[in-house]
CSV table of C-alpha atoms in Angstrom, one decimal:
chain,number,residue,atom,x,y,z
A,1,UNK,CA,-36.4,-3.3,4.1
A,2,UNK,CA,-32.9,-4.7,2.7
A,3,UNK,CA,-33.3,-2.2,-0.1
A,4,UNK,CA,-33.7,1.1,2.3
A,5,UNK,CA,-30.7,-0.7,4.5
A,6,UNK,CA,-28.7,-1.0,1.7
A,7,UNK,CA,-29.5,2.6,0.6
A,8,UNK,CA,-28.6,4.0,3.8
A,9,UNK,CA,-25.8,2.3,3.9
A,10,UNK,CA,-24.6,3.5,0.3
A,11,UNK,CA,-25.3,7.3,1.4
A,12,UNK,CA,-23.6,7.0,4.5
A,13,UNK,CA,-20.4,5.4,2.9
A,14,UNK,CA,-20.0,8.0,-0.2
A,15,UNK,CA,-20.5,11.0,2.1
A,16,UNK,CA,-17.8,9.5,5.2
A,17,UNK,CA,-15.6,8.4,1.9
A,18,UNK,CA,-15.3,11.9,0.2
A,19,UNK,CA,-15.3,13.4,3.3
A,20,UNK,CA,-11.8,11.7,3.9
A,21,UNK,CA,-10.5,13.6,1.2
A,22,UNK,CA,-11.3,16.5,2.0
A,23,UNK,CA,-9.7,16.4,5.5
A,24,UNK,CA,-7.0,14.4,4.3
A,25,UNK,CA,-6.2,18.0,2.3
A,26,UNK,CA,-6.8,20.0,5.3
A,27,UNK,CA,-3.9,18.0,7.3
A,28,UNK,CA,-1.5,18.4,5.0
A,29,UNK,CA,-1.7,21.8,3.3
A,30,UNK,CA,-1.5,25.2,4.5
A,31,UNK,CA,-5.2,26.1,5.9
A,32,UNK,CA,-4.7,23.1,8.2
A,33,UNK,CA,-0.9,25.0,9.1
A,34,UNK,CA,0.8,21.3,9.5
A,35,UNK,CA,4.5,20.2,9.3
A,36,UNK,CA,3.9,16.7,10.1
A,37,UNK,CA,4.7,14.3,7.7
A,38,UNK,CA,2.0,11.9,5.9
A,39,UNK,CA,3.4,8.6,7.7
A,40,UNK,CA,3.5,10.2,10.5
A,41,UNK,CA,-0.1,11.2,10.9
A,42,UNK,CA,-1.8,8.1,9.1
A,43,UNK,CA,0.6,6.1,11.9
A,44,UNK,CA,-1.3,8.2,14.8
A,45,UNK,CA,-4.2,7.7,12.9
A,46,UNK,CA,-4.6,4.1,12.6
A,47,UNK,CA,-3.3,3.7,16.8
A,48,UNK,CA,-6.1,5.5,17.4
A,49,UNK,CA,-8.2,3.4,15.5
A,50,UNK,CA,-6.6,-0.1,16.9
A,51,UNK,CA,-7.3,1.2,20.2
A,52,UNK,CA,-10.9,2.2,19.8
A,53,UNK,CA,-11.6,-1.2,18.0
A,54,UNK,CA,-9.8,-3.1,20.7
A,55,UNK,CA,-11.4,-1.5,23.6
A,56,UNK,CA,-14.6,-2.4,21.3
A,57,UNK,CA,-13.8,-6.0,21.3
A,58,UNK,CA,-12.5,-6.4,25.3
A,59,UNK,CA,-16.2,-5.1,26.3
A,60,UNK,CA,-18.2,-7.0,24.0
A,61,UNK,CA,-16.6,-10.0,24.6
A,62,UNK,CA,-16.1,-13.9,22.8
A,63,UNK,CA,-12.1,-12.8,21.3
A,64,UNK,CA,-11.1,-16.3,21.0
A,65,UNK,CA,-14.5,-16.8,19.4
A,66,UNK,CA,-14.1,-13.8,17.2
A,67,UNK,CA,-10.5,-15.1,15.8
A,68,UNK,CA,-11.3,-18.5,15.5
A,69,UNK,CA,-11.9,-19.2,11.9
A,70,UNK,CA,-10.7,-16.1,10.4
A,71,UNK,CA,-7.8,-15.8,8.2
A,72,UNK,CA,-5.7,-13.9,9.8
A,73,UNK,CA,-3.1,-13.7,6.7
A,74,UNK,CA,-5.0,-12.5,4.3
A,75,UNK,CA,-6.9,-9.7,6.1
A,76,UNK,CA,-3.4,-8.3,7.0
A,77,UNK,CA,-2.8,-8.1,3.4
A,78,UNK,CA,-6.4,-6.3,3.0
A,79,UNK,CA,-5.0,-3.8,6.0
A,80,UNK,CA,-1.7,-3.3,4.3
A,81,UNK,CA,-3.1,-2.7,0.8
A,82,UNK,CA,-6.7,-1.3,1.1
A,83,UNK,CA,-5.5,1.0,4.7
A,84,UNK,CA,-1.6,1.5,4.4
A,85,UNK,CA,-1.0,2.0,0.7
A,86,UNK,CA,-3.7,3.3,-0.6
A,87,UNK,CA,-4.0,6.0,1.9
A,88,UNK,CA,-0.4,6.6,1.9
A,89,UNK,CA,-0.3,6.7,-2.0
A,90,UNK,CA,-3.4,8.7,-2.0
A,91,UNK,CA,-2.3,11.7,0.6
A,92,UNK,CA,0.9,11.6,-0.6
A,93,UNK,CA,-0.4,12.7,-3.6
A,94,UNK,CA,-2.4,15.9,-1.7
A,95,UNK,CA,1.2,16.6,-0.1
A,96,UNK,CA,3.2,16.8,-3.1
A,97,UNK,CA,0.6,18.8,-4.9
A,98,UNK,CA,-2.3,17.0,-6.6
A,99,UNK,CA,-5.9,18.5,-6.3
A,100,UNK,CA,-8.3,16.7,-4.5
A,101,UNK,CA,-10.4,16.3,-7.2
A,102,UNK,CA,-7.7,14.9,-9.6
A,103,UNK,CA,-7.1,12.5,-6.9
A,104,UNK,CA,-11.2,11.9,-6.9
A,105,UNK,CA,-11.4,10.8,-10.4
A,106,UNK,CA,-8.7,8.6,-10.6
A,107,UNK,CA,-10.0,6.3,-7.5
A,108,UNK,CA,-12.9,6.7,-9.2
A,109,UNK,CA,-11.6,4.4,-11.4
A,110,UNK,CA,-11.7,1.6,-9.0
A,111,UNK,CA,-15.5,-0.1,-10.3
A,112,UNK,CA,-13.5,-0.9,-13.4
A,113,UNK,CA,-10.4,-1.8,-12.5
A,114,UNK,CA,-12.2,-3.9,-9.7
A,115,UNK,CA,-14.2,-5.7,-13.1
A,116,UNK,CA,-10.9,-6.2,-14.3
A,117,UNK,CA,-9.2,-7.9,-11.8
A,118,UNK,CA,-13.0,-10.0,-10.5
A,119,UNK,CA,-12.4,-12.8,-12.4
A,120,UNK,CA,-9.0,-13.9,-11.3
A,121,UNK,CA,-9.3,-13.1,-7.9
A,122,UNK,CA,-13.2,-13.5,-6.8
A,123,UNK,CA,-14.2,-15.8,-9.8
A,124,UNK,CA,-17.2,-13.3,-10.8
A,125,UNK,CA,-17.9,-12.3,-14.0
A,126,UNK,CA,-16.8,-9.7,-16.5
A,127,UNK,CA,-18.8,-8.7,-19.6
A,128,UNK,CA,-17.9,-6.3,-22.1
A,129,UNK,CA,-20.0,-3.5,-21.1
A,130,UNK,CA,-17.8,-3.5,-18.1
A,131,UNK,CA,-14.6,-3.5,-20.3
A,132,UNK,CA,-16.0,-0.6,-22.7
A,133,UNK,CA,-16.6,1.4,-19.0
A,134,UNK,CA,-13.1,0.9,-18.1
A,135,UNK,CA,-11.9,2.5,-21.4
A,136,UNK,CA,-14.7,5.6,-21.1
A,137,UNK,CA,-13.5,6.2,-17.9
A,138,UNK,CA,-10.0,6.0,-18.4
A,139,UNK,CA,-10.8,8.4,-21.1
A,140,UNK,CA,-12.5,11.2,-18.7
A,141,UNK,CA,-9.4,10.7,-16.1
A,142,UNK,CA,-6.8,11.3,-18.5
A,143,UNK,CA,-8.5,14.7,-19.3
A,144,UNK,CA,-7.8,15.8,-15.9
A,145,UNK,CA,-4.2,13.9,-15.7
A,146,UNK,CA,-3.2,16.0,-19.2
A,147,UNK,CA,-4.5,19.4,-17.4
A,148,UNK,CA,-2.5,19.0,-14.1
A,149,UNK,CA,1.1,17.4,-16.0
A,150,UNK,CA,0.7,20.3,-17.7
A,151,UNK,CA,1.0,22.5,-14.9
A,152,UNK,CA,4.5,20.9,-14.0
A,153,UNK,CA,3.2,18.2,-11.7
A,154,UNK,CA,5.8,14.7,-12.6
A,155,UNK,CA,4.5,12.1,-13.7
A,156,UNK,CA,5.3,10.0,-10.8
A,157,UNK,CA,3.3,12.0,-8.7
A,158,UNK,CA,0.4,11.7,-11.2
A,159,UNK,CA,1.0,8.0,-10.8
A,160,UNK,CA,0.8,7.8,-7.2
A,161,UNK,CA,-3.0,8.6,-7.1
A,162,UNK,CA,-3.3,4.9,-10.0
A,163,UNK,CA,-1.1,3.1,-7.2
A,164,UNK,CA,-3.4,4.0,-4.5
A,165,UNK,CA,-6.9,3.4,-6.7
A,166,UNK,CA,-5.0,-0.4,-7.2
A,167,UNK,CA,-4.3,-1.0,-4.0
A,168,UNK,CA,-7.2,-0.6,-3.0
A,169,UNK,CA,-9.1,-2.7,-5.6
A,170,UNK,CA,-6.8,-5.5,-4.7
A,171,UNK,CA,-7.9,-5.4,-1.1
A,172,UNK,CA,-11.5,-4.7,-2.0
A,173,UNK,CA,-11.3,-8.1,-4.1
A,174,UNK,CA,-9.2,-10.0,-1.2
A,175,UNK,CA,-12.3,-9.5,1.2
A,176,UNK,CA,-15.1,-10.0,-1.4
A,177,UNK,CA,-13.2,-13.3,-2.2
A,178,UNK,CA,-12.6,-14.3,1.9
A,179,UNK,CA,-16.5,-13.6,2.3
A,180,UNK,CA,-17.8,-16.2,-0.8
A,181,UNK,CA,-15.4,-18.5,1.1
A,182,UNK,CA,-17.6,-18.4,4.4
A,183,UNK,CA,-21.0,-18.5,2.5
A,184,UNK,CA,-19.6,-21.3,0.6
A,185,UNK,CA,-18.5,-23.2,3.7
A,186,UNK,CA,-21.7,-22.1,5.7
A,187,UNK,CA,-19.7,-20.2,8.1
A,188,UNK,CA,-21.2,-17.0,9.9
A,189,UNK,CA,-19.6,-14.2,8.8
A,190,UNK,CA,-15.9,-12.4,10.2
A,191,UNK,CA,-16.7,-10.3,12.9
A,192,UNK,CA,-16.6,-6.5,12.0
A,193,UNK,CA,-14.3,-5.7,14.8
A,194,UNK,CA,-12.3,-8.3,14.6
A,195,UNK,CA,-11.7,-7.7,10.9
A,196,UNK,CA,-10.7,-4.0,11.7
A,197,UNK,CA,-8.6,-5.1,14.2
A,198,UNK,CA,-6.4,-7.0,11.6
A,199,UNK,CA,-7.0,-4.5,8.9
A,200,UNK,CA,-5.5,-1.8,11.4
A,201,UNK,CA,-2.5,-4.2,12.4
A,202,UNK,CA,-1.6,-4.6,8.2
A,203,UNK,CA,-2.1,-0.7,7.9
A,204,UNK,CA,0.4,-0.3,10.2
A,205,UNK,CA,2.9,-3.0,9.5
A,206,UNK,CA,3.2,-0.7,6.7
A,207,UNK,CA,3.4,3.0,8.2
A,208,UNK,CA,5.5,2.1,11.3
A,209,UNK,CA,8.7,1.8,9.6
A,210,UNK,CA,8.4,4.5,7.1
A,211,UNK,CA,7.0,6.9,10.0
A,212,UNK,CA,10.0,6.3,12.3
A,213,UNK,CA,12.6,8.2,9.9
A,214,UNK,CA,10.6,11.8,10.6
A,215,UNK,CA,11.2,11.6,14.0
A,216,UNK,CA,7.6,10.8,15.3
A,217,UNK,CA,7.9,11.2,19.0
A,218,UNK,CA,8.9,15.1,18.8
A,219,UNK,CA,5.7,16.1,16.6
A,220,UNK,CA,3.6,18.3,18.2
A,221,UNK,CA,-0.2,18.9,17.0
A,222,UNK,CA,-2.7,21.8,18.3
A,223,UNK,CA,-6.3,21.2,18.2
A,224,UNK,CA,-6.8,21.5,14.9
A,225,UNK,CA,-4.6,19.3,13.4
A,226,UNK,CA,-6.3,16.6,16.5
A,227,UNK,CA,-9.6,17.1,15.3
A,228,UNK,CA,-8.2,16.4,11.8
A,229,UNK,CA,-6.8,12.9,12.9
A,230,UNK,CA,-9.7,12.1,15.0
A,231,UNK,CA,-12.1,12.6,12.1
A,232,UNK,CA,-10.4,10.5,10.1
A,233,UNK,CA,-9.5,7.6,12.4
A,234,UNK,CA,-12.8,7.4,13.5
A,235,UNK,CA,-15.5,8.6,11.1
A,236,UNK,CA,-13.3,7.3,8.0
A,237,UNK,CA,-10.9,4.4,8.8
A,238,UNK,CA,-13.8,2.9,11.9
A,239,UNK,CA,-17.0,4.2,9.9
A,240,UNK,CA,-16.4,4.1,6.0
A,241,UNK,CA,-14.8,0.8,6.6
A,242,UNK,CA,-17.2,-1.0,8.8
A,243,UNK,CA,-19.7,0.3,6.0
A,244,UNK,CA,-17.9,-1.0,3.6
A,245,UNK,CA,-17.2,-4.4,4.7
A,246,UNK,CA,-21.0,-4.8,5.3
A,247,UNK,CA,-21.7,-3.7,2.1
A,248,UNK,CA,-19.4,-6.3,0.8
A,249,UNK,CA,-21.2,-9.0,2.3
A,250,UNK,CA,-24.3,-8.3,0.5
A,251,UNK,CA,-23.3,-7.0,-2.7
A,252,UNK,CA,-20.9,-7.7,-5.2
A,253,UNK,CA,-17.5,-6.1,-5.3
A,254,UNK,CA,-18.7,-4.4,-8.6
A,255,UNK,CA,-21.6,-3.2,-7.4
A,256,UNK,CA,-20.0,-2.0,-4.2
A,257,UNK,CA,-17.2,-0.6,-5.7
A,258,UNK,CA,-19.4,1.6,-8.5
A,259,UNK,CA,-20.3,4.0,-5.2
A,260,UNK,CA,-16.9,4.9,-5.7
A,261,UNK,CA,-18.2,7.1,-8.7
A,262,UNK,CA,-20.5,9.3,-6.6
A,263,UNK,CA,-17.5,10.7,-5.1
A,264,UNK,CA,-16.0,12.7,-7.4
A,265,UNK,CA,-19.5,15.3,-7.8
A,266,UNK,CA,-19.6,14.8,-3.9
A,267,UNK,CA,-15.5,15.7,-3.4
A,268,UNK,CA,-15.7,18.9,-6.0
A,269,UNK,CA,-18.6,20.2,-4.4
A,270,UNK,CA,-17.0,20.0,-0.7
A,271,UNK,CA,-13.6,20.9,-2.1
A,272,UNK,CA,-15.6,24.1,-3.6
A,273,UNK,CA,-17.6,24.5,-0.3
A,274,UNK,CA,-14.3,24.2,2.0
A,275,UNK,CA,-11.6,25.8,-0.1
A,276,UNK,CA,-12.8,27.2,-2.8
A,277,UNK,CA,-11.7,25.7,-5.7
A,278,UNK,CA,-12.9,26.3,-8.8
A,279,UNK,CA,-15.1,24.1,-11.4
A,280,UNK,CA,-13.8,24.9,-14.6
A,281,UNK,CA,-15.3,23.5,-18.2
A,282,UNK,CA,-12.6,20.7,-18.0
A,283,UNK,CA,-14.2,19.5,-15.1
A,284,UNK,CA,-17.6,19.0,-16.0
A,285,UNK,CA,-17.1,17.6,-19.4
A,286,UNK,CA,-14.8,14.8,-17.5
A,287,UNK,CA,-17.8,14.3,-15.1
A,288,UNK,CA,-19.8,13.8,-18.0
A,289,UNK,CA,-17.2,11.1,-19.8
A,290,UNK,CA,-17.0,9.7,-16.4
A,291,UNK,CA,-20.8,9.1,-16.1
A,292,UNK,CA,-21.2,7.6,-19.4
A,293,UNK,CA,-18.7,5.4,-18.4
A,294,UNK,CA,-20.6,4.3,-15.1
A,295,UNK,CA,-24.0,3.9,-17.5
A,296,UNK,CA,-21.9,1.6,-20.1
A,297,UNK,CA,-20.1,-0.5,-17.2
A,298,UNK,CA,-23.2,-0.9,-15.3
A,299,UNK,CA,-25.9,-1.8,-17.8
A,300,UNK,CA,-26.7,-5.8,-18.0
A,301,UNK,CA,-28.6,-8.0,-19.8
A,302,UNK,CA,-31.5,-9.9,-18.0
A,303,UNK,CA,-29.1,-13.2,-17.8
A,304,UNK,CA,-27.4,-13.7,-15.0
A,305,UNK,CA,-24.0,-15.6,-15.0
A,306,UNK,CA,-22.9,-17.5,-12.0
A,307,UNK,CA,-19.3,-17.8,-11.9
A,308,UNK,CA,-18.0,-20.5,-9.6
A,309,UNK,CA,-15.4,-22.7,-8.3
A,310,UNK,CA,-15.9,-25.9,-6.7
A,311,UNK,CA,-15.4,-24.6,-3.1
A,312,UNK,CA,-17.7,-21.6,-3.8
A,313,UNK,CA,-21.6,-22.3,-4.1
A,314,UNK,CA,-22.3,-18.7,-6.3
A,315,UNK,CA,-21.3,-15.1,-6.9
A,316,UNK,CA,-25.2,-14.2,-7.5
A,317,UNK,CA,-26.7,-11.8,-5.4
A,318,UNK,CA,-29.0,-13.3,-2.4
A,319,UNK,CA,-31.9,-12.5,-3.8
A,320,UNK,CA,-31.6,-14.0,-6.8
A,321,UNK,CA,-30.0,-17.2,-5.2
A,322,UNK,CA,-33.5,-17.5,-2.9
A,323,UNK,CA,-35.7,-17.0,-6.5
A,324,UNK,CA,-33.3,-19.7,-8.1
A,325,UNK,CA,-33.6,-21.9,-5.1
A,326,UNK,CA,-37.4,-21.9,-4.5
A,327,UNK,CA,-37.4,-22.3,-9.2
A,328,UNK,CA,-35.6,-25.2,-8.5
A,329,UNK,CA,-37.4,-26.7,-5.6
A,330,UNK,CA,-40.6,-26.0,-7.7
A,331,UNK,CA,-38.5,-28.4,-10.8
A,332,UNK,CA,-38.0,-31.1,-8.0
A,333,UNK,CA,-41.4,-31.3,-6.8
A,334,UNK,CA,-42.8,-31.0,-10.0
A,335,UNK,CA,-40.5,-34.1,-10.9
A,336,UNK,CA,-41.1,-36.3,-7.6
A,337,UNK,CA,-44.7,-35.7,-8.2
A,338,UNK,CA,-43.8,-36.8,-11.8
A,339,UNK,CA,-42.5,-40.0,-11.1
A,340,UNK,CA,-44.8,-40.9,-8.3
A,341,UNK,CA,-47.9,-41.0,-10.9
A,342,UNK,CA,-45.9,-42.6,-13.1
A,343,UNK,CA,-44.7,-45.4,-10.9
A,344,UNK,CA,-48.2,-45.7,-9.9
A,345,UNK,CA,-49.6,-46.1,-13.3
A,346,UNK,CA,-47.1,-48.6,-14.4
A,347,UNK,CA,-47.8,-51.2,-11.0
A,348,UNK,CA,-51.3,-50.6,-12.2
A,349,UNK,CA,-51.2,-51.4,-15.6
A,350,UNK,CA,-48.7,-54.3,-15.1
A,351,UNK,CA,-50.6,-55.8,-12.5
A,352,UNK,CA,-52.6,-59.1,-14.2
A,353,UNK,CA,-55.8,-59.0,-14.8
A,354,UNK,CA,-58.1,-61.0,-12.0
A,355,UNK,CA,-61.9,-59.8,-13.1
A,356,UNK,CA,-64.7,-61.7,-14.9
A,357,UNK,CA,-64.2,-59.7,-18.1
A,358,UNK,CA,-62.2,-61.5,-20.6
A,359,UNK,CA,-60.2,-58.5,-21.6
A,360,UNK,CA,-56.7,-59.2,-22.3
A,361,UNK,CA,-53.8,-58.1,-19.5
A,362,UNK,CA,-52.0,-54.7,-20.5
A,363,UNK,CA,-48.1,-55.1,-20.6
């Protein structure tokens, strides 16, 4: 049953994720017909998203109890790097010219940039499969960069797309790291809502200020451009989120973070489906690189390394953490039972002699 969960959980994520990108396009470009500016819509975005989640949390109850042990700090950073940033880096992109599947491919490069940065931040390990990934991958992304820098895109709009895939590794690792801390201190897990609720307030902490200087109060939308917004607030920044932060709480930020690949196939197909574009030769052979690099990054040997500190109990999977806690509860047993007999044997044999026979005492 955790396997089908976990499935359904993984489907639903990849098709709300590269979904966002493909209505992120539609607001900004000309099909959509918008003039509002990217702040400005992510801002109206994520206010509609704080005030779904905090109508969420007055009904169902328990705030104080939802706040008490969380840290509020560092899931304001998560909101401000994995929300604000990297959707700001990431549509700015789309407004300023960059394909959708360009964009794709590089924040498909999150799994191994995430391996990169796992060990510093969330203490889990890195082998050098993982590395060798990186270096395919980087290899099947920089065919696309070379095809659209050659068709006079700068190269720091081409960057924005690498600024977004690392902010939102950086968040992605945060939250991985804040949830070992609670199952290494036996706490019950954040509350989804509540964590939303800060993620939205660090999102906008960012967009606020950078919205305000393209005069946000005289932007007018038409339906369209609404249902745009409302399919991202609430199907990407509420759904995709939520998913991904449970996701995170039973998986590892690699593993969690390699979904990330299914997106680019899923992005091309819907960006061919909703606009058009085409699929060219270029395309599929960096799909190709891309996937080899998933196949080197993810293949491990049968060892498993636990990587911890002294605060943090293990950076296994579950699973495996029950198997090597009933192995070593077999080991104890096996070694009280051990001692036991042995104890018994040596009272035995030490005890003197009182029979008839005239055998000498053992010692």
């Amino acid at each position: 049953m955790r396997t089908i969960f976990l499935a359904t959980l993984s489907i639903l994520f990849v098709m709300f994720w590269s979904s966002g990108w493909i209505v992120a396009k539609f607001a900004v470009g000309d099909i959509g017909g918008s003039d509002i500016h990217v702040t400005v819509m992510l801002t109206v975005r994520y206010l509609i998203v704080l005030a779904v989640v905090s109508l969420l949390l007055l009904v169902s109850g328990g705030i104080k109890r939802r706040f008490r042990h969380i840290n509020v700090n560092a899931h304001l950073m998560v909101g401000a790097l994995a929300h604000g940033i990297y959707l700001l880096a990431g549509i700015g992109a789309f407004e300023l010219g960059v394909s959708a599947a360009l964009v794709a491919f590089v924040t498909a490069l999150q799994p191994m940039l995430t391996a990169a940065l796992s060990r510093p931040i969330t203490l889990e390990p890195v082998s050098q499969s993982q590395w060798k990934g990186l270096v395919v991958g980087f290899c099947a992304v920089m065919l696309l960069v070379s095809q659209s820098y050659s068709e006079g895109i700068s190269g720091l709009v081409l960057a924005m797309p690498f600024i977004a895939v690392l902010s939102l590794s950086l968040g992605t690792l945060i939250n991985r790291r804040l949830e070992l801390i609670n199952q290494a201190q036996r706490r019950r897990p954040d509350s989804i809502l509540s964590v939303l609720f800060l993620h939205c307030i660090g999102a906008l902490i960012v967009l606020v200020p950078l919205s305000l200087a393209h005069d946000p109060m005289d932007v007018k939308l038409n339906n369209t451009q609404w249902f745009v917004i409302l399919w991202l607030a609430l199907v990407v920044s509420l759904g995709a989120y939520a998913i991904l932060l449970l996701l995170l709480r039973h998986m590892t930020a690699m593993k969690v973070s390699s979904l990330s690949y299914l997106v680019p196939p899923v992005t091309m197909i819907q960006a061919w489906l909703v606009y058009g574009d085409s699929i060219n030769m270029l395309d599929a052979l960096a799909l190709m690189i891309a996937a080899l690099g998933v196949i080197v990054a993810t293949r491990t040997g049968r060892k498993k390394t636990i990587a911890c500190n002294p605060g943090m109990r293990s950076s296994i999977e579950p699973t495996q953490l029950k198997q090597s806690a009933r192995r070593a509860s077999r080991r104890a047993l096996a070694v009280q039972h051990t001692n036991a007999m042995t104890g018994t044997m040596t009272r035995t044999m030490t005890r003197p002699y009182s029979g008839n026979s005239p055998s000498t005492p053992c010692t």
